[in-house]
Coordinates of C-alpha atoms and ligand atoms in Angstrom, one line a residue:
M896 CA 107.6 38.0 82.1
T897 CA 110.8 39.5 80.5
T898 CA 111.3 43.2 80.0
P899 CA 111.7 45.2 76.9
D900 CA 114.5 47.7 76.9
S901 CA 113.1 51.1 77.1
H902 CA 109.8 53.0 77.2
P903 CA 108.8 54.3 73.8
F904 CA 108.6 58.0 74.7
I905 CA 110.7 58.0 77.9
P906 CA 114.1 56.5 77.1
A907 CA 116.7 56.5 79.8
E908 CA 118.1 59.9 79.1
T909 CA 114.7 61.5 79.1
A910 CA 113.9 59.7 82.3
R911 CA 117.0 61.1 84.0
N912 CA 116.3 64.6 82.8
L913 CA 112.7 64.5 83.9
A914 CA 113.6 63.1 87.3
K915 CA 116.2 65.8 87.8
K916 CA 113.8 68.6 86.8
F917 CA 110.6 67.4 88.5
G918 CA 111.4 64.7 91.0
T919 CA 109.5 61.4 91.2
P920 CA 106.9 60.1 91.0
I921 CA 105.4 62.1 88.1
Y922 CA 102.9 61.4 85.4
V923 CA 104.2 62.0 81.9
Y924 CA 102.0 62.4 78.9
D925 CA 103.2 62.5 75.3
E926 CA 101.5 65.1 73.1
K927 CA 102.4 63.3 69.9
T928 CA 100.8 60.1 70.9
L929 CA 97.7 62.0 72.1
R930 CA 97.4 63.7 68.7
N931 CA 97.9 60.4 66.8
N932 CA 95.2 58.7 69.0
A933 CA 92.8 61.6 68.4
A934 CA 93.3 61.3 64.6
E935 CA 92.6 57.6 64.7
C936 CA 89.4 58.1 66.6
L937 CA 88.3 60.9 64.2
A938 CA 88.7 58.4 61.4
F939 CA 86.2 56.0 62.9
P940 CA 83.9 54.7 60.2
S941 CA 80.7 56.8 59.9
A942 CA 78.1 57.5 57.3
F943 CA 76.3 60.7 58.2
G944 CA 78.6 62.6 60.6
L945 CA 80.7 61.6 63.5
T946 CA 81.4 63.2 66.9
V947 CA 84.2 61.9 69.0
R948 CA 83.8 62.6 72.7
F949 CA 86.7 62.1 75.0
A950 CA 85.5 60.4 78.2
I951 CA 86.7 63.0 80.7
K952 CA 86.9 60.5 83.6
A953 CA 89.9 58.7 82.0
C954 CA 92.1 61.8 82.4
P955 CA 90.5 65.1 83.4
T956 CA 93.6 67.3 83.6
A957 CA 92.9 70.6 81.9
A958 CA 95.9 70.5 79.6
V959 CA 94.7 67.2 78.2
L960 CA 91.1 68.5 77.8
K961 CA 92.4 71.6 76.1
L962 CA 94.6 69.7 73.7
F963 CA 91.7 67.5 72.6
D964 CA 89.4 70.5 72.3
S965 CA 91.9 72.1 69.9
L966 CA 91.8 68.9 67.8
G967 CA 88.1 69.0 67.4
L968 CA 87.0 66.4 70.0
H969 CA 83.9 66.9 72.2
F970 CA 83.5 65.5 75.7
D971 CA 81.6 62.9 77.7
A972 CA 81.2 63.8 81.4
S973 CA 80.3 61.1 84.1
S974 CA 79.2 63.6 86.7
I975 CA 78.1 67.2 87.0
H976 CA 81.5 67.8 88.6
E977 CA 83.3 66.8 85.5
V978 CA 81.0 69.1 83.5
R979 CA 82.0 72.0 85.8
R980 CA 85.7 71.1 85.6
A981 CA 85.6 70.9 81.8
M982 CA 83.8 74.2 81.6
H983 CA 86.3 75.7 84.0
A984 CA 89.0 74.5 81.6
G985 CA 87.3 76.5 78.9
I986 CA 85.4 73.8 77.1
A987 CA 82.2 75.1 75.5
P988 CA 79.1 73.7 77.3
E989 CA 77.5 72.6 74.0
K990 CA 80.5 70.2 73.5
I991 CA 79.8 68.4 76.7
S992 CA 77.4 65.5 77.1
L993 CA 76.5 64.3 80.6
S994 CA 75.7 60.6 81.3
T995 CA 75.8 60.1 85.0
Q996 CA 75.0 57.5 87.7
E997 CA 74.1 60.3 90.1
L998 CA 72.0 63.2 88.8
P999 CA 72.7 66.1 91.1
R1000 CA 69.8 68.1 92.7
E1001 CA 71.0 71.2 91.0
F1002 CA 71.9 71.0 87.3
A1003 CA 69.7 73.8 85.8
D1004 CA 72.7 76.1 85.2
E1005 CA 74.6 73.6 83.2
I1006 CA 71.6 72.5 81.2
S1007 CA 70.7 76.2 80.5
A1008 CA 74.3 76.8 79.4
G1009 CA 73.8 74.2 76.7
I1010 CA 75.2 70.9 77.8
K1011 CA 73.7 67.7 76.4
F1012 CA 72.0 65.3 78.8
N1013 CA 71.5 61.6 78.5
A1014 CA 69.1 60.3 81.2
C1015 CA 70.4 57.0 82.6
S1016 CA 67.3 55.9 84.6
L1017 CA 63.6 56.4 84.5
D1018 CA 63.8 58.6 87.6
Q1019 CA 66.3 60.8 85.8
I1020 CA 63.9 61.3 82.9
E1021 CA 61.2 62.2 85.3
R1022 CA 63.3 64.7 87.2
F1023 CA 64.6 66.3 84.0
G1024 CA 61.1 66.4 82.6
K1025 CA 59.7 68.2 85.7
E1026 CA 62.5 70.8 85.5
F1027 CA 62.6 71.2 81.7
P1028 CA 59.2 70.3 80.3
G1029 CA 59.3 70.2 76.5
A1030 CA 63.1 69.9 76.3
R1031 CA 65.2 67.6 74.1
L1032 CA 67.3 64.8 75.7
G1033 CA 69.1 61.6 75.2
V1034 CA 68.5 58.3 76.9
R1035 CA 71.1 55.7 77.9
F1036 CA 69.8 52.2 77.4
N1037 CA 71.3 49.0 78.6
P1038 CA 71.0 46.9 75.4
G1039 CA 71.2 43.7 77.4
I1040 CA 74.6 42.9 76.1
G1041 CA 77.9 43.6 77.8
S1042 CA 81.6 43.5 76.9
G1043 CA 84.5 43.9 79.2
A1044 CA 87.8 42.4 80.2
N1045 CA 86.4 41.7 83.6
G1046 CA 83.3 42.2 85.7
K1047 CA 84.4 45.7 86.8
T1048 CA 84.6 47.1 83.2
N1049 CA 81.6 45.3 81.9
V1050 CA 78.8 47.8 82.0
G1051 CA 76.0 46.2 79.9
G1052 CA 73.8 43.2 80.5
P1053 CA 71.4 42.1 83.3
D1054 CA 74.2 42.4 86.0
S1055 CA 74.8 46.1 85.2
S1056 CA 73.1 49.1 86.7
F1057 CA 74.1 51.4 83.9
G1058 CA 71.4 52.8 81.7
I1059 CA 67.7 52.0 81.3
W1060 CA 67.0 48.3 80.7
H1061 CA 66.0 47.9 77.1
E1062 CA 62.7 46.2 77.9
H1063 CA 61.6 49.4 79.7
A1064 CA 61.2 51.3 76.4
G1065 CA 57.4 51.6 77.0
A1066 CA 57.9 53.3 80.4
V1067 CA 60.4 55.7 78.7
R1068 CA 57.8 56.6 76.0
E1069 CA 55.2 57.3 78.7
L1070 CA 57.5 59.7 80.5
L1071 CA 58.4 61.5 77.3
R1072 CA 54.7 61.9 76.6
R1073 CA 53.9 63.1 80.1
Y1074 CA 56.6 65.9 80.0
G1075 CA 56.5 66.7 76.3
L1076 CA 60.1 65.7 76.0
T1077 CA 61.8 64.9 72.6
L1078 CA 64.2 61.9 72.6
E1079 CA 66.9 62.9 70.1
R1080 CA 69.7 60.7 71.1
I1081 CA 70.1 57.1 72.1
H1082 CA 73.2 56.2 74.1
T1083 CA 74.7 52.8 74.8
H1084 CA 78.0 52.1 76.4
I1085 CA 78.6 48.5 77.0
G1086 CA 82.1 48.3 78.4
S1087 CA 85.7 47.9 77.5
G1088 CA 86.0 44.6 75.7
S1089 CA 87.6 44.1 72.3
D1090 CA 85.3 41.5 70.7
P1091 CA 84.0 42.9 67.4
A1092 CA 81.2 40.4 67.3
V1093 CA 79.8 41.8 70.6
W1094 CA 80.0 45.4 69.1
Q1095 CA 78.1 44.2 66.1
R1096 CA 75.3 42.7 68.3
A1097 CA 75.2 45.8 70.4
A1098 CA 74.9 48.0 67.3
I1099 CA 72.0 45.9 66.0
S1100 CA 70.2 46.1 69.3
S1101 CA 70.8 49.8 69.6
L1102 CA 69.4 50.4 66.1
A1103 CA 66.3 48.4 67.1
M1104 CA 65.8 51.0 69.9
V1105 CA 66.3 53.8 67.4
R1106 CA 63.4 52.4 65.3
V1107 CA 61.1 52.6 68.3
F1108 CA 61.8 56.3 68.8
P1109 CA 61.2 58.3 65.6
D1110 CA 62.7 61.6 66.8
V1111 CA 66.1 60.1 67.4
D1112 CA 68.7 61.6 65.1
T1113 CA 71.9 60.5 66.9
L1114 CA 73.3 57.2 68.1
D1115 CA 76.0 57.5 70.7
F1116 CA 77.8 54.3 71.0
G1117 CA 79.9 55.1 74.1
G1118 CA 83.5 54.0 74.7
G1119 CA 85.2 50.8 75.6
Y1120 CA 87.8 50.5 72.8
K1121 CA 90.4 48.5 74.5
V1122 CA 94.1 48.9 73.9
A1123 CA 97.0 46.5 74.5
R1124 CA 99.3 47.7 77.3
V1125 CA 101.4 44.6 77.5
A1126 CA 102.3 41.8 75.0
G1127 CA 99.5 39.4 74.6
E1128 CA 96.7 42.0 75.0
K1129 CA 94.7 43.1 71.9
T1130 CA 94.1 46.7 70.7
T1131 CA 90.7 47.2 69.2
D1132 CA 90.8 47.7 65.5
L1133 CA 88.6 50.8 65.2
Q1134 CA 88.1 50.4 61.5
K1135 CA 87.0 46.8 61.9
C1136 CA 84.8 47.5 64.9
G1137 CA 83.1 50.5 63.2
A1138 CA 82.5 49.1 59.8
P1139 CA 79.5 46.9 60.7
I1140 CA 77.9 49.7 62.7
R1141 CA 78.3 52.1 59.7
D1142 CA 76.8 49.5 57.4
A1143 CA 73.8 49.1 59.7
I1144 CA 73.3 52.9 59.8
V1145 CA 73.4 53.1 56.0
A1146 CA 70.9 50.2 55.8
L1147 CA 68.6 52.0 58.2
A1148 CA 68.8 55.2 56.0
Q1149 CA 68.0 53.2 52.8
E1150 CA 65.0 51.6 54.5
T1151 CA 63.6 54.5 56.4
G1152 CA 65.3 57.7 55.2
R1153 CA 66.7 58.4 58.7
K1154 CA 70.3 59.5 58.5
L1155 CA 71.6 58.9 61.9
K1156 CA 74.5 60.9 63.2
F1157 CA 77.0 58.8 65.1
E1158 CA 79.0 59.4 68.3
I1159 CA 81.7 57.5 70.1
E1160 CA 83.2 58.2 73.6
P1161 CA 86.6 56.7 73.8
G1162 CA 88.5 57.2 77.1
T1163 CA 91.1 54.5 77.2
Y1164 CA 91.8 54.5 73.5
L1165 CA 92.7 58.2 73.5
V1166 CA 95.0 58.3 76.5
A1167 CA 96.0 54.9 77.9
N1168 CA 99.3 54.5 76.0
A1169 CA 100.0 58.2 75.9
G1170 CA 100.8 58.4 79.6
A1171 CA 103.3 56.8 81.9
I1172 CA 104.5 57.1 85.5
L1173 CA 108.1 58.0 86.1
T1174 CA 109.1 56.6 89.5
R1175 CA 112.2 55.6 91.4
V1176 CA 113.3 52.4 93.1
Q1177 CA 113.4 53.5 96.7
D1178 CA 114.3 50.2 98.3
V1179 CA 115.2 46.6 97.4
V1180 CA 114.5 43.8 100.0
D1181 CA 114.4 40.1 100.0
T1182 CA 112.9 37.4 102.2
G1183 CA 115.8 35.0 102.3
V1184 CA 116.7 31.8 100.6
G1185 CA 113.7 30.4 98.7
G1186 CA 111.9 33.7 99.4
R1187 CA 111.2 36.7 97.2
N1188 CA 113.1 39.7 95.9
F1189 CA 111.1 42.9 96.1
I1190 CA 111.4 46.2 94.4
K1191 CA 109.7 49.1 96.4
L1192 CA 108.8 52.0 94.2
D1193 CA 108.1 55.6 95.3
T1194 CA 104.7 55.2 93.7
G1195 CA 101.9 52.6 94.1
M1196 CA 98.2 52.7 94.5
T1197 CA 98.4 56.4 95.2
E1198 CA 99.2 56.9 91.5
I1199 CA 98.2 53.6 89.9
L1200 CA 95.3 51.7 91.4
R1201 CA 94.4 49.5 88.4
P1202 CA 96.6 46.6 89.4
S1203 CA 95.1 46.5 92.9
L1204 CA 91.6 47.0 91.5
Y1205 CA 91.6 44.8 88.4
G1206 CA 94.8 42.9 88.4
A1207 CA 95.7 45.1 85.4
Q1208 CA 99.0 44.6 83.7
H1209 CA 101.3 47.5 82.9
P1210 CA 104.6 47.4 81.2
I1211 CA 107.5 48.2 83.5
F1212 CA 110.9 49.5 82.5
I1213 CA 113.9 50.0 84.8
E1214 CA 116.3 52.7 83.7
P1215 CA 119.6 52.8 85.6
S1216 CA 119.8 56.1 87.3
L1217 CA 123.5 56.3 86.3
I1218 CA 125.0 55.1 83.1
R1219 CA 126.6 51.8 84.1
S1220 CA 128.5 51.1 80.9
N1221 CA 131.7 50.1 82.8
T1222 CA 130.1 47.7 85.1
P1223 CA 130.0 43.9 84.3
P1224 CA 126.7 42.6 83.1
R1225 CA 124.4 42.1 86.0
K1226 CA 122.6 38.9 86.7
V1227 CA 118.9 38.8 85.9
V1228 CA 116.6 38.5 89.0
D1229 CA 112.8 37.9 89.3
Y1230 CA 111.4 40.7 91.2
V1231 CA 108.0 41.3 92.9
I1232 CA 107.2 45.0 92.4
V1233 CA 105.3 46.8 95.2
G1234 CA 104.2 50.3 95.9
H1235 CA 105.0 52.5 98.9
C1236 CA 101.8 52.2 100.8
C1237 CA 101.5 50.2 104.1
E1238 CA 99.0 47.9 102.5
S1239 CA 99.7 44.4 101.2
G1240 CA 97.3 45.1 98.3
D1241 CA 99.7 47.8 97.0
L1242 CA 101.1 45.3 94.5
V1243 CA 102.2 46.5 91.1
S1244 CA 103.4 43.2 89.6
C1245 CA 100.2 41.2 90.2
A1246 CA 99.1 38.3 88.1
P1247 CA 96.7 39.1 85.2
G1248 CA 93.2 39.6 86.6
A1249 CA 94.3 38.5 90.1
P1250 CA 95.1 41.6 92.2
E1251 CA 96.3 39.7 95.2
T1252 CA 98.4 37.1 93.5
L1253 CA 102.1 37.9 93.4
A1254 CA 103.8 37.7 89.9
T1255 CA 107.4 38.6 89.1
R1256 CA 109.1 40.6 86.4
A1257 CA 112.7 39.9 85.4
F1258 CA 115.3 42.7 85.4
P1259 CA 119.1 42.8 85.5
Q1260 CA 119.9 43.3 89.2
V1261 CA 118.2 46.6 90.2
E1262 CA 119.7 49.1 92.6
I1263 CA 118.2 51.6 94.9
G1264 CA 117.9 54.9 93.1
D1265 CA 117.2 53.3 89.7
L1266 CA 114.5 55.0 87.7
C1267 CA 111.4 53.0 86.7
V1268 CA 108.8 53.8 84.0
I1269 CA 105.3 52.3 84.3
G1270 CA 103.7 52.4 80.9
G1271 CA 100.1 52.4 79.8
A1272 CA 99.3 54.8 82.6
G1273 CA 97.5 57.6 80.8
A1274 CA 93.9 56.4 81.5
Y1275 CA 92.3 55.8 84.9
C1276 CA 95.6 56.4 86.8
S1277 CA 95.9 60.1 87.7
A1278 CA 92.1 60.1 87.5
M1279 CA 91.5 57.1 89.7
S1280 CA 94.0 56.8 92.5
A1281 CA 94.0 56.1 96.2
K1282 CA 94.7 59.8 96.5
N1283 CA 96.5 60.9 99.7
Y1284 CA 96.4 57.4 101.2
N1285 CA 99.3 57.4 103.8
S1286 CA 99.2 61.1 103.2
F1287 CA 101.4 60.9 100.1
P1288 CA 100.9 64.1 98.1
E1289 CA 99.2 63.9 94.7
A1290 CA 101.9 63.6 92.0
A1291 CA 102.8 66.2 89.5
E1292 CA 102.0 65.8 85.8
V1293 CA 104.2 66.8 82.8
M1294 CA 103.5 67.0 79.1
L1295 CA 106.2 66.1 76.6
T1296 CA 105.4 68.5 73.9
T1297 CA 105.9 67.9 70.2
D1298 CA 108.9 70.3 70.2
S1299 CA 110.5 68.0 72.8
A1300 CA 110.0 70.3 75.7
F1301 CA 108.7 69.3 79.2
R1302 CA 105.8 71.3 80.3
L1303 CA 104.5 71.0 83.9
I1304 CA 100.7 70.7 83.7
R1305 CA 100.0 70.0 87.3
R1306 CA 102.1 70.7 90.3
R1307 CA 102.8 68.3 93.1
Q1308 CA 100.4 68.7 96.0
T1309 CA 101.7 70.3 99.2
L1310 CA 101.0 69.3 102.8
D1311 CA 98.9 72.5 103.2
Q1312 CA 96.7 71.4 100.3
I1313 CA 96.3 67.9 101.7
I1314 CA 94.9 69.3 105.0
Q1315 CA 93.4 72.6 103.8
N1316 CA 89.8 71.6 104.5
E1317 CA 90.3 70.1 107.9
I1318 CA 89.0 72.0 111.0
S1319 CA 90.8 71.3 114.2
Ligands
PLP2596 C1 83.8 55.4 81.0 C2 82.9 55.8 79.9 C3 83.5 55.9 78.6 C4 84.9 55.6 78.3 O1 85.2 54.2 78.5 P1 86.7 53.7 78.0 O2 86.6 52.2 78.3 O3 87.7 54.4 78.7 O4 86.8 53.9 76.5 C5 82.6 56.3 77.6 N1 81.3 56.6 77.8 C6 80.8 56.5 79.1 C7 79.3 56.8 79.3 C8 81.5 56.1 80.1 O5 81.0 55.9 81.3

């Protein structure tokens, strides 16, 4: 894989300035890209009203939540902890919808405050019904269809535990009756693939569920709108993906008079390419003739776990730490790029979909101290890292604002914070 010249919102000079001011590694988010992505999602095709919910788990930092809140987005929480974190950031509870694999024992305060709840199992309906008889709720169904780039992001179909299996609709109806509950919202989230034909089939099967439950006024279609991080990957065309769903909703209205409101819950689409990791080459080693050349970064699975977890591909740019205009052109070398953890799985340049297979990226000869930008790191990076492994502190986060300023939005963790809950 050859390398493009420079990261779109962190060109060499910006990289040097950021590194000088904040050190490395840091996460950098670009406000302009976040705003553009939000505008694209808010233009998703819809017939009778659209709510866009940011999937908090993709990037839960308060400054990001607040920016999206100011742009009119609502929020999808994957745990009661995300609900509390968003409320702590000042998000109004009625803008938060909870769809969780683990319903906590205590959730009455948040429900009373006005959050929306999607039950994701029959037991969750039962527990919600016992605590809030007569209340309104949503139900997450597994429509029997999945879509994902790999098994780990495919969250629909018979091999997925997410949501209530679509054939259990009778049991859902029985629980609603027993507790006097009103099912107002049907939720499906089938994963992160980019095949519009799959979206269309999932939309049709979701609308079949809507027909079975007459009180449903909202269809929440979840997230999973994939974006290209590197060449060869495909970004979901939201207009193309949404058009058949909108048409199906219009057809349902013509036939039954039911005007369904529509919701989507993008995580990846909103933030993935709006974030990057600025890191430094802290060592360069080789394994002799016929061996490998390795770049060791001052980041790794502690900030970006996706390569180790999924074999995910991220664009990588090396920015010379000093302007080397006077030096002769350097020869291009194939490098394996690894992280800083004592763990052979801490491999950044893995083969696509193969976390343990070494792949190389070609760069003009790299020197210790060079800066490196890992792109496509806005989603599921800061949010999903091997935090504090090898006791590396959690990295700082910076926002590049639309007036070209750098704003620190999370400080680097200190040793005291790493050990603050230990009792010795
Ligand atoms: C993770 C998740 C999303 C967001 O998925 P992306 O692939 O990041 O768009 C949306 N809704 C629910 C319920 C989720 O669990």
